[in-house]
Tab-separated table of C-alpha atoms and ligand atoms in Angstrom:
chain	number	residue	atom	x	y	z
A	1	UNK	CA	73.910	-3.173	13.673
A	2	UNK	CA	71.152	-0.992	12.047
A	3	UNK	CA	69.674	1.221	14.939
A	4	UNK	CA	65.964	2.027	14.722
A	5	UNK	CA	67.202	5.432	14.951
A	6	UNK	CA	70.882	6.422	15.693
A	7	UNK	CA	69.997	10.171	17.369
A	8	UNK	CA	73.818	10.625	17.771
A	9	UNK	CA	74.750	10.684	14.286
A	10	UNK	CA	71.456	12.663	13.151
A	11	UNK	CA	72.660	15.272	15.413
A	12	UNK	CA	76.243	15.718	14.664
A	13	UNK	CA	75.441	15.869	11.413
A	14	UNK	CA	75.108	19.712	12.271
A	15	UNK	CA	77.496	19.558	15.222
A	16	UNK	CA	79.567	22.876	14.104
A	17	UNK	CA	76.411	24.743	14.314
A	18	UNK	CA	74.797	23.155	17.218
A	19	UNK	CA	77.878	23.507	19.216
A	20	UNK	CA	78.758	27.379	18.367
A	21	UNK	CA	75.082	27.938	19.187
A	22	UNK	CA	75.302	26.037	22.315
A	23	UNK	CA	78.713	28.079	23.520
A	24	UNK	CA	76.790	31.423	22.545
A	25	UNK	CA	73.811	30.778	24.496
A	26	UNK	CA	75.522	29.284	27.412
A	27	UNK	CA	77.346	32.761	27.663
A	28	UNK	CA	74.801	35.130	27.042
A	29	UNK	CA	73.979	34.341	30.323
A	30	UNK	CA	69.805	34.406	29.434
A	31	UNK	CA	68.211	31.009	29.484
A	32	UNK	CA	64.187	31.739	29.141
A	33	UNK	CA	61.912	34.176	27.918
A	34	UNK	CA	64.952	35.494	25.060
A	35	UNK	CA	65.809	36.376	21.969
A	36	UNK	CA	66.358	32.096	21.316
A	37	UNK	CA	63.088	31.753	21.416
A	38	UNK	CA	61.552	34.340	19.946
A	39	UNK	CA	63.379	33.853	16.664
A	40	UNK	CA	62.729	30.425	16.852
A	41	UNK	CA	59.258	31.178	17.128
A	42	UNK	CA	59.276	33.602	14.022
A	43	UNK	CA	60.936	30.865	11.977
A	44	UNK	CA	58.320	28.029	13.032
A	45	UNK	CA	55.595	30.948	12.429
A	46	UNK	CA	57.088	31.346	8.883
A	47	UNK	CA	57.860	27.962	8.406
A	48	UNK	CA	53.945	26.488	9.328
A	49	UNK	CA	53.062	30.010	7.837
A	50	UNK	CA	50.917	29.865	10.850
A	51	UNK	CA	50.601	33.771	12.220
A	52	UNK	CA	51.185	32.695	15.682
A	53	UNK	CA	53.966	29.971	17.551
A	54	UNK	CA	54.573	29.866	21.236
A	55	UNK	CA	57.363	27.826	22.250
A	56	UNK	CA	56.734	25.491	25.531
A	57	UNK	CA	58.078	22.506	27.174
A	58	UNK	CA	56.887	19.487	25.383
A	59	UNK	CA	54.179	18.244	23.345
A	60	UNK	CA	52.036	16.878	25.180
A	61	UNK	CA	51.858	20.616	27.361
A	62	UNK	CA	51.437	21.931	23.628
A	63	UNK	CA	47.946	20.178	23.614
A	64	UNK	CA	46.682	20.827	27.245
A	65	UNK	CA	47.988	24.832	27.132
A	66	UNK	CA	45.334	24.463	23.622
A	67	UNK	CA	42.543	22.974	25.549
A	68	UNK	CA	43.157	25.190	29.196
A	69	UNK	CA	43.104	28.398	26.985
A	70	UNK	CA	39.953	27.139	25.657
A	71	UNK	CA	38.497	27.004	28.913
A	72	UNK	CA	39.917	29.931	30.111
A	73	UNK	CA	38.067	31.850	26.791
A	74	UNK	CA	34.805	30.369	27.850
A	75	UNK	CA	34.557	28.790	24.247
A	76	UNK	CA	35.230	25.362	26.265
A	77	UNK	CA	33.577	23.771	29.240
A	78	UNK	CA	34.407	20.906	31.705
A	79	UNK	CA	32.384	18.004	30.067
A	80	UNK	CA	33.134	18.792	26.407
A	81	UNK	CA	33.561	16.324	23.914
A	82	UNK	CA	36.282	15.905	21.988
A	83	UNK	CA	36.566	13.497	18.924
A	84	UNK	CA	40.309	11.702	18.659
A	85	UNK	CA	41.394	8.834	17.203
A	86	UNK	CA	41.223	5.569	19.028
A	87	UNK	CA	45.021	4.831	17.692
A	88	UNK	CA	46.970	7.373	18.683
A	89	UNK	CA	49.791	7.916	21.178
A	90	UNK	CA	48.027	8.330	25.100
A	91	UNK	CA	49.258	11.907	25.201
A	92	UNK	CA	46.402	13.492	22.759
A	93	UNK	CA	44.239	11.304	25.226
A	94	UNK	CA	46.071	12.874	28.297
A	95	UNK	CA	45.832	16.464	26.851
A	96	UNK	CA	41.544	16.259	26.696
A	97	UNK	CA	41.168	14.247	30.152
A	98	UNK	CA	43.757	16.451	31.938
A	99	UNK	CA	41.532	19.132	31.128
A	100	UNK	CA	38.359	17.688	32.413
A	101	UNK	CA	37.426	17.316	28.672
A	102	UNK	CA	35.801	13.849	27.200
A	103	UNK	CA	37.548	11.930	25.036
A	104	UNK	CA	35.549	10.336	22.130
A	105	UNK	CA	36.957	7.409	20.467
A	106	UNK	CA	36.568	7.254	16.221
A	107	UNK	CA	38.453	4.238	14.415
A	108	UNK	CA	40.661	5.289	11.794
A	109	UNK	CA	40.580	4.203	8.327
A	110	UNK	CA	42.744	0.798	8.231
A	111	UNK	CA	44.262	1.751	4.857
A	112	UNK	CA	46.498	4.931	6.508
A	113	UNK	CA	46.218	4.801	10.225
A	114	UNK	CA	44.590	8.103	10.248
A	115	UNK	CA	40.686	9.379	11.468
A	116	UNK	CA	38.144	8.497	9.425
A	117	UNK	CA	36.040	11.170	8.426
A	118	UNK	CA	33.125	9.102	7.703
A	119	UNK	CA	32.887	7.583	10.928
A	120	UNK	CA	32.720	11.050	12.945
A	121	UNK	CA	29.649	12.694	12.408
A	122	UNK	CA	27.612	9.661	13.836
A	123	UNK	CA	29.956	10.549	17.227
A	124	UNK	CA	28.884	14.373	17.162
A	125	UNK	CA	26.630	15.318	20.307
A	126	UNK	CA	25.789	18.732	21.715
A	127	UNK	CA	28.297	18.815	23.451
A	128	UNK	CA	30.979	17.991	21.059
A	129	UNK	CA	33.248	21.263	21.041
A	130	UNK	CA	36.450	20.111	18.895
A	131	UNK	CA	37.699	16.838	16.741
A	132	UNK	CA	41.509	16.401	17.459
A	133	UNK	CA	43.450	14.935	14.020
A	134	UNK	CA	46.647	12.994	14.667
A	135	UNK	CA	48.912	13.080	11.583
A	136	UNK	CA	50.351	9.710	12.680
A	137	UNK	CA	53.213	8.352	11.808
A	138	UNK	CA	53.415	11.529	9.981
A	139	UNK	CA	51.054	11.405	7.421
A	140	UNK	CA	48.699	14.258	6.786
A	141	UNK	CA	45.328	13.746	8.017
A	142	UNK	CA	43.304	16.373	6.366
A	143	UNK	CA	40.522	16.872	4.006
A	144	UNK	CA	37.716	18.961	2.729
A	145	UNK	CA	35.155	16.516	3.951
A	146	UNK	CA	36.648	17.137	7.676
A	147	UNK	CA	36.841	20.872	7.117
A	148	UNK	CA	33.247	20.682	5.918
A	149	UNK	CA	32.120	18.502	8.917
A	150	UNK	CA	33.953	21.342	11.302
A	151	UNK	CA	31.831	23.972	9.878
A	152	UNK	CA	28.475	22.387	9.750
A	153	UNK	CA	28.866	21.620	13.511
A	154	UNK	CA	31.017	24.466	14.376
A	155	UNK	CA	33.697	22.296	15.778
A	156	UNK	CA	37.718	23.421	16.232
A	157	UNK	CA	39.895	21.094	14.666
A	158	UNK	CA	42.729	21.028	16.948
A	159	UNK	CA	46.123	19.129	15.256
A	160	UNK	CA	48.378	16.896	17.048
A	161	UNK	CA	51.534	17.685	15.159
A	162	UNK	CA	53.975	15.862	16.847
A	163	UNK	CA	54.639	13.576	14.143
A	164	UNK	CA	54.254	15.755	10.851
A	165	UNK	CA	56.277	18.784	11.441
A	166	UNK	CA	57.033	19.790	7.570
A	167	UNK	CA	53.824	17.869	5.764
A	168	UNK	CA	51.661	19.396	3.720
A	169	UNK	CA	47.987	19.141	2.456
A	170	UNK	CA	47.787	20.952	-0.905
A	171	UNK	CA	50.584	23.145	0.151
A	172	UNK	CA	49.393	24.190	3.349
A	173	UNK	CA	51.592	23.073	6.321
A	174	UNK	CA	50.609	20.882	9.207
A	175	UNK	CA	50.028	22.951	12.182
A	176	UNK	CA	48.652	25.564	9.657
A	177	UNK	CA	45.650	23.711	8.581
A	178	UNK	CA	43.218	23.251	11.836
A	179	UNK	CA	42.392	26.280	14.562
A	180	UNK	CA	45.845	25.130	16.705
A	181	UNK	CA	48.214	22.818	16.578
A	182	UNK	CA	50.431	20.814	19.204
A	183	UNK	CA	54.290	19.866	18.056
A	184	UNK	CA	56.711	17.748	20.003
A	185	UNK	CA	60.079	18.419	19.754
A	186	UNK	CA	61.040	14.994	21.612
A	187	UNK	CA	64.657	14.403	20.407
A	188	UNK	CA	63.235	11.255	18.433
A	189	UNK	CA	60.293	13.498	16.275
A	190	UNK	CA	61.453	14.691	13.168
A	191	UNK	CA	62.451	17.949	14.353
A	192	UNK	CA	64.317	16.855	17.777
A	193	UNK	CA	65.729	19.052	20.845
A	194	UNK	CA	68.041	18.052	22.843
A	195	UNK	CA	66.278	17.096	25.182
A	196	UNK	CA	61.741	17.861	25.667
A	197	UNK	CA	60.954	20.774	23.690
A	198	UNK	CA	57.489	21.736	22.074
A	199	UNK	CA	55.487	24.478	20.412
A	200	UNK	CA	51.758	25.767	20.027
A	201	UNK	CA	50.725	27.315	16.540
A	202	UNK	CA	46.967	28.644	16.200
A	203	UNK	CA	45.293	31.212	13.671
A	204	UNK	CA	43.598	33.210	16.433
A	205	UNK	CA	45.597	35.871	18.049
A	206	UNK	CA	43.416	36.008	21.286
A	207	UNK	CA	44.249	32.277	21.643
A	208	UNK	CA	47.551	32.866	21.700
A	209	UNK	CA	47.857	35.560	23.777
A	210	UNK	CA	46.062	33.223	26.463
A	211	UNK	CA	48.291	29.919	25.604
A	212	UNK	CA	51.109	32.110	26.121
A	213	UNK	CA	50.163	33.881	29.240
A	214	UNK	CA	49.051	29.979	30.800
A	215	UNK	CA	52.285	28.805	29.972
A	216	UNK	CA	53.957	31.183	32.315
A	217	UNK	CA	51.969	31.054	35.416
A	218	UNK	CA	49.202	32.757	34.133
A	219	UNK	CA	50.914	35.806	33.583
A	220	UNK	CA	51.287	38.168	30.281
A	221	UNK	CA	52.533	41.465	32.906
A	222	UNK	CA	55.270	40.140	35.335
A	223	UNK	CA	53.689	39.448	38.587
A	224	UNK	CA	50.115	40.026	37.786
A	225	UNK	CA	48.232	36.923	37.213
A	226	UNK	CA	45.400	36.812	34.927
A	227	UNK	CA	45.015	32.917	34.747
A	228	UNK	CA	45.716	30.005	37.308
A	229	UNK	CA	48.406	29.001	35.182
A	230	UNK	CA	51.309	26.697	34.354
A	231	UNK	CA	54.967	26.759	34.107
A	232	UNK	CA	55.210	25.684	30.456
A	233	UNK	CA	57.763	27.131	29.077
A	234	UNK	CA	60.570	26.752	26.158
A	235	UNK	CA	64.421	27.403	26.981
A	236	UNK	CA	66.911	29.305	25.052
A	237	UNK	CA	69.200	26.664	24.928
A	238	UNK	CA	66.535	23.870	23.020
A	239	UNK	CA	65.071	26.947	21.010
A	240	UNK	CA	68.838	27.735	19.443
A	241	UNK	CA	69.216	24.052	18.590
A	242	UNK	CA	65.639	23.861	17.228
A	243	UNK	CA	65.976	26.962	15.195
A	244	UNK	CA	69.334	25.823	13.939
A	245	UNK	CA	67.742	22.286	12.530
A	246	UNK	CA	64.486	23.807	11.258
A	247	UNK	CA	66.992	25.288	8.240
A	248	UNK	CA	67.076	21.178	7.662
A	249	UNK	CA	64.023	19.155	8.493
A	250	UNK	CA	62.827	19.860	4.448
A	251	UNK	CA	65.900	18.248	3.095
A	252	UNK	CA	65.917	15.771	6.380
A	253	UNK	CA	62.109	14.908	5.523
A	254	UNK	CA	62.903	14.667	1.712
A	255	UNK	CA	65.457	12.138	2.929
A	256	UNK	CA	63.204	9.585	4.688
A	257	UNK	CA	60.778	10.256	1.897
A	258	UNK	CA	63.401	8.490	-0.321
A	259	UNK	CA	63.742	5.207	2.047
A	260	UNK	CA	60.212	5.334	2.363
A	261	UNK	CA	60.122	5.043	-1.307
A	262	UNK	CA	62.747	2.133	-1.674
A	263	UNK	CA	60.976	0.213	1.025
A	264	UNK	CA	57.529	0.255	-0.678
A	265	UNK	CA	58.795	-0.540	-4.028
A	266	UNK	CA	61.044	-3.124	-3.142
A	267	UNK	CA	59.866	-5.432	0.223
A	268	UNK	CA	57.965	-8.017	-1.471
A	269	UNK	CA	57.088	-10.387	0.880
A	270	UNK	CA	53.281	-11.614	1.187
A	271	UNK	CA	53.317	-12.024	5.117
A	272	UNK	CA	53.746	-8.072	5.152
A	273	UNK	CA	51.377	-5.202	4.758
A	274	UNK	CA	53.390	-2.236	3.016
A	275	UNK	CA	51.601	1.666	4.175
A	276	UNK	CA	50.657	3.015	0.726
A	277	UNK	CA	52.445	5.769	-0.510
A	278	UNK	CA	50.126	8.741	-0.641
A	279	UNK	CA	49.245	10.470	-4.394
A	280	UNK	CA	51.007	13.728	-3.108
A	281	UNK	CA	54.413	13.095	-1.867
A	282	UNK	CA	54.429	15.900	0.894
A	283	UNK	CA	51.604	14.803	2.648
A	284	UNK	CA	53.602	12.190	4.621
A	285	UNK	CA	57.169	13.183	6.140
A	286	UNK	CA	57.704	9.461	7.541
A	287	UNK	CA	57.877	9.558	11.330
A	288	UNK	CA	57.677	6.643	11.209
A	289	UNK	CA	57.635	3.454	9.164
A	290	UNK	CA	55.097	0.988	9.453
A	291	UNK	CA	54.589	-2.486	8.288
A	292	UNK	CA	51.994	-4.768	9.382
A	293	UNK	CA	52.161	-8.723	9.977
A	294	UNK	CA	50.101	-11.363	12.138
A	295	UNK	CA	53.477	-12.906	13.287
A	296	UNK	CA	54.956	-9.784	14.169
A	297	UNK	CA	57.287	-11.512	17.220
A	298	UNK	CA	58.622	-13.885	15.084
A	299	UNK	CA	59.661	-11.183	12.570
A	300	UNK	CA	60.888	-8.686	15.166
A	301	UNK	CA	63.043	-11.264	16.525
A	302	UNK	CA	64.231	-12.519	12.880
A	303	UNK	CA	65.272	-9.371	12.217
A	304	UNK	CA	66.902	-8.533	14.832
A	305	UNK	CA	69.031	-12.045	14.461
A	306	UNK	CA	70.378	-9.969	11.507
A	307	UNK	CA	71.409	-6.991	13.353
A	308	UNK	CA	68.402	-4.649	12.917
A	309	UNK	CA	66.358	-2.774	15.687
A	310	UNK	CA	62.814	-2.672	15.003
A	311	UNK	CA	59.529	-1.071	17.460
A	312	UNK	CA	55.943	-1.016	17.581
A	313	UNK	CA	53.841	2.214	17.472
A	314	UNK	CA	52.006	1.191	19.829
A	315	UNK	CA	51.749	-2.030	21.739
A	316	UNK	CA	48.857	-1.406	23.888
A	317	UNK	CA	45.717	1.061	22.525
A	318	UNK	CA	44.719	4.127	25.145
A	319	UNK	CA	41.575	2.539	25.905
A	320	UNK	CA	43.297	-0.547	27.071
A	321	UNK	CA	45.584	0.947	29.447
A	322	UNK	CA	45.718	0.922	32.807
A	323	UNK	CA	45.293	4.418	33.339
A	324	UNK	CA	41.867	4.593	31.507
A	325	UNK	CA	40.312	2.009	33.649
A	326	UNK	CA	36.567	2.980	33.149
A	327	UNK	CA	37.568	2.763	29.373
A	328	UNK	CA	38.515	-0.542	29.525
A	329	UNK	CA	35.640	-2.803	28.114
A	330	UNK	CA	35.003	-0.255	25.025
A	331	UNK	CA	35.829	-2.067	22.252
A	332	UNK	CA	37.571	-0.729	18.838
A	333	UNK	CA	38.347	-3.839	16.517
A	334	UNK	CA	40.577	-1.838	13.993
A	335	UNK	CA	42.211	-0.090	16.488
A	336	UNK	CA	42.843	-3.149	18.382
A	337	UNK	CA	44.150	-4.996	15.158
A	338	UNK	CA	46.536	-2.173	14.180
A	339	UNK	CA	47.948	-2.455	17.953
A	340	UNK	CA	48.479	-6.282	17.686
A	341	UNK	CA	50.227	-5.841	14.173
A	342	UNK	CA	52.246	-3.061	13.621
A	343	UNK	CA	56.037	-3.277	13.602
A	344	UNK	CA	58.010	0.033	12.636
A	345	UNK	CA	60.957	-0.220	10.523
A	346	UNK	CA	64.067	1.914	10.278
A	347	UNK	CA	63.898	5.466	9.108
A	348	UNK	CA	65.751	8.331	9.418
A	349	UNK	CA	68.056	11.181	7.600
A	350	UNK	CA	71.151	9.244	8.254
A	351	UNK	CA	70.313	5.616	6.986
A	352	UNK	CA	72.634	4.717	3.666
A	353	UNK	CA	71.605	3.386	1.262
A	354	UNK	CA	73.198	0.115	2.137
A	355	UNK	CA	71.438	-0.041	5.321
A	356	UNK	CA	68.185	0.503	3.628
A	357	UNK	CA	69.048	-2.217	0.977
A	358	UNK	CA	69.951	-4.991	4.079
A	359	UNK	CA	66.587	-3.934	5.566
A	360	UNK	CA	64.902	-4.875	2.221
A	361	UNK	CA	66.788	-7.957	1.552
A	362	UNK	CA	66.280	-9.176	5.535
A	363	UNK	CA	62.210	-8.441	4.917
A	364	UNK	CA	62.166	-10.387	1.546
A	365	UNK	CA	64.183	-13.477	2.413
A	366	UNK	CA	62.503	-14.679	5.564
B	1	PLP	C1	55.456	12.535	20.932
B	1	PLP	C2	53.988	12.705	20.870
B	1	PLP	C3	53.294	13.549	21.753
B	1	PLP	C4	53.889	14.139	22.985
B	1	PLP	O1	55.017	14.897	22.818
B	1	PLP	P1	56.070	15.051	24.032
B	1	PLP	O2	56.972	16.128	23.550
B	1	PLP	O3	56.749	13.744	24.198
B	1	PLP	O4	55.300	15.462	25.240
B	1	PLP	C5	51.940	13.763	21.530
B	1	PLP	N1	51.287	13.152	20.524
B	1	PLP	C6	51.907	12.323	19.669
B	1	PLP	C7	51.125	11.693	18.555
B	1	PLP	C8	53.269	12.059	19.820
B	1	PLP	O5	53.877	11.211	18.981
């Protein structure tokens, strides 16, 4: 049985470490607001080389704390538009609506999953504050066209890391490249807790004094409380795990890089549409695999005759769900097409190389 992703033998992989870390924490007898987290936050601050990372509780709080402080500054207003993707995961949706923001759909570019710069500037209004990017799948989303756009129309670029922890765009970081950046430290991202984890980075200091502040209740003085805030905030025991496997996500990333590799240059099957490996290897840390097909059921199902997990990223679009009702009859033909196609294939630090070579041979022989 190939799993899609086997988290139990990605994290023992580092079990010594983990588990000393885990002992020493659980008998310091201080589990939030510690020293943990504050040297995990100087690693992912010299990691990102970002200037500023605030650990919090999950990703998706990483994105609304970004937004709230926003508001909080005055440099945001109910109403707002912000630019995402139509393709992403409903949590960069969640993190503008929750904050009385509006959401404005762009397709992305068919050929990488990713925004499309070109088709953003006929979406800019007045009131268009910010354009959120979405490294999906874990592929950089960046260029000097975007950062251009930004300026012209004074926009914030705010990232949605949760995917692309450890890419680069001509050697700057993810989460280092836009005016703040969401990760997720979901035990399934690249760089996983143990359980929900996230982190805010952002260039400007005054924004991260606020995020911080929001993310516990409002409050940078102990019982004085500047903002109506949140409780948002990391623990010691995720931040010594995290800080322990942030020594390894660049050879763990460097790893899937390599299947990633072996699966472009060797599934040859015409049914399937291969992602395109991009011209500068670090811009995409593989989150995720995906393939495309028009019978993707039957292929799904084939492959797992033969023993190997595959899922789709994602089945339904935002703007189709439920929860967006009054977003329902907007229509997004790429996005929808990407949604009724994709199938993601195994990838992770701990696949062999047989593993990788069944996957292959399963793809090219049905
Ligand atoms: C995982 C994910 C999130 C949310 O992160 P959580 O830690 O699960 O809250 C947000 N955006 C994207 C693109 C994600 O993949």
């Amino acid at each position: 049985m190939i799993k899609f992703l086997d988290l139990q033998k990605i994290n023992l992989q580092y079990q010594e470490e983990i588990e000393a870390k885990l002992l020493e924490t659980f008998r310091s007898g201080w589990y939030l607001l510690g020293n943990e987290v504050k040297n995990f936050e100087n690693h992912l601050s010299k990691y990102t080389g970002s200037p500023n990372a605030i650990g919090v509780a999950n990703g998706l709080d990483a994105l609304r704390l970004i937004f709230k402080s926003y508001l909080e500054l005055g440099q945001m207003k109910f109403g707002d538009e912000v630019i995402v993707p139509a393709n992403t995961y409903i949590a960069s949706l969640l993190a503008i609506t929750d904050n009385r923001l509006k959401p404005v759909f762009a397709e992305p570019d068919i050929e990488n999953y990713n925004l499309d710069v070109k088709k953003i500037e006929a979406l800019i209004t007045p009131k268009t504050k910010a354009i959120m990017v979405v490294h999906l799948y874990g592929q950089i989303c960046w260029s000097e066209e975007l950062e251009a756009l930004a300026k012209k129309h004074d926009l914030k670029i705010i990232e949605d890391n949760a995917q692309a922890i450890g890419a680069e765009w001509n050697g700057t970081k993810s989460g280092n490249l836009g005016d703040a950046a969401g990760f997720s430290f979901y035990p399934g991202k690249n760089l996983g807790a143990l359980g929900d984890a996230g982190a805010v980075t952002c260039k400007d200091e005054l924004l991260a004094k606020t995020i911080r502040a929001i993310a516990n209740y409002g409050s940078d003085e102990k019982y004085v409380n500047k903002y109506q805030g949140l409780n948002s905030r990391l623990d010691e025991i995720q931040a010594a795990v995290l800080d322990v496997k942030l020594k390894y996500i660049d050879a763990d990333n460097e790893k899937r890089r390599k299947i990633a590799e072996r699966y472009v240059s060797e599934i040859n099957n015409s049914k399937i549409t291969l992602p395109h490996l991009p011209t500068d290897p670090k811009a995409h840390v593989w989150h995720l695999f995906v393939i495309r097909t028009e019978n993707r059921k039957d292929i799904q199902d084939k492959l797992l005759e033969k023993g190997i997990q595959t899922l789709i990223h994602y089945p339904i679009p935002p703007h189709k769900q439920k929860a967006y009702k009054y977003y329902n009859n907007l229509s997004f033909p790429i996005t929808e097409k990407i949604h009724d196609e994709v199938v993601s294939l195994p990838v992770s630090p701990v696949m062999s190389e047989d593993e990788v070579s069944e996957v292959i041979s399963a793809l090219n022989s049905l």
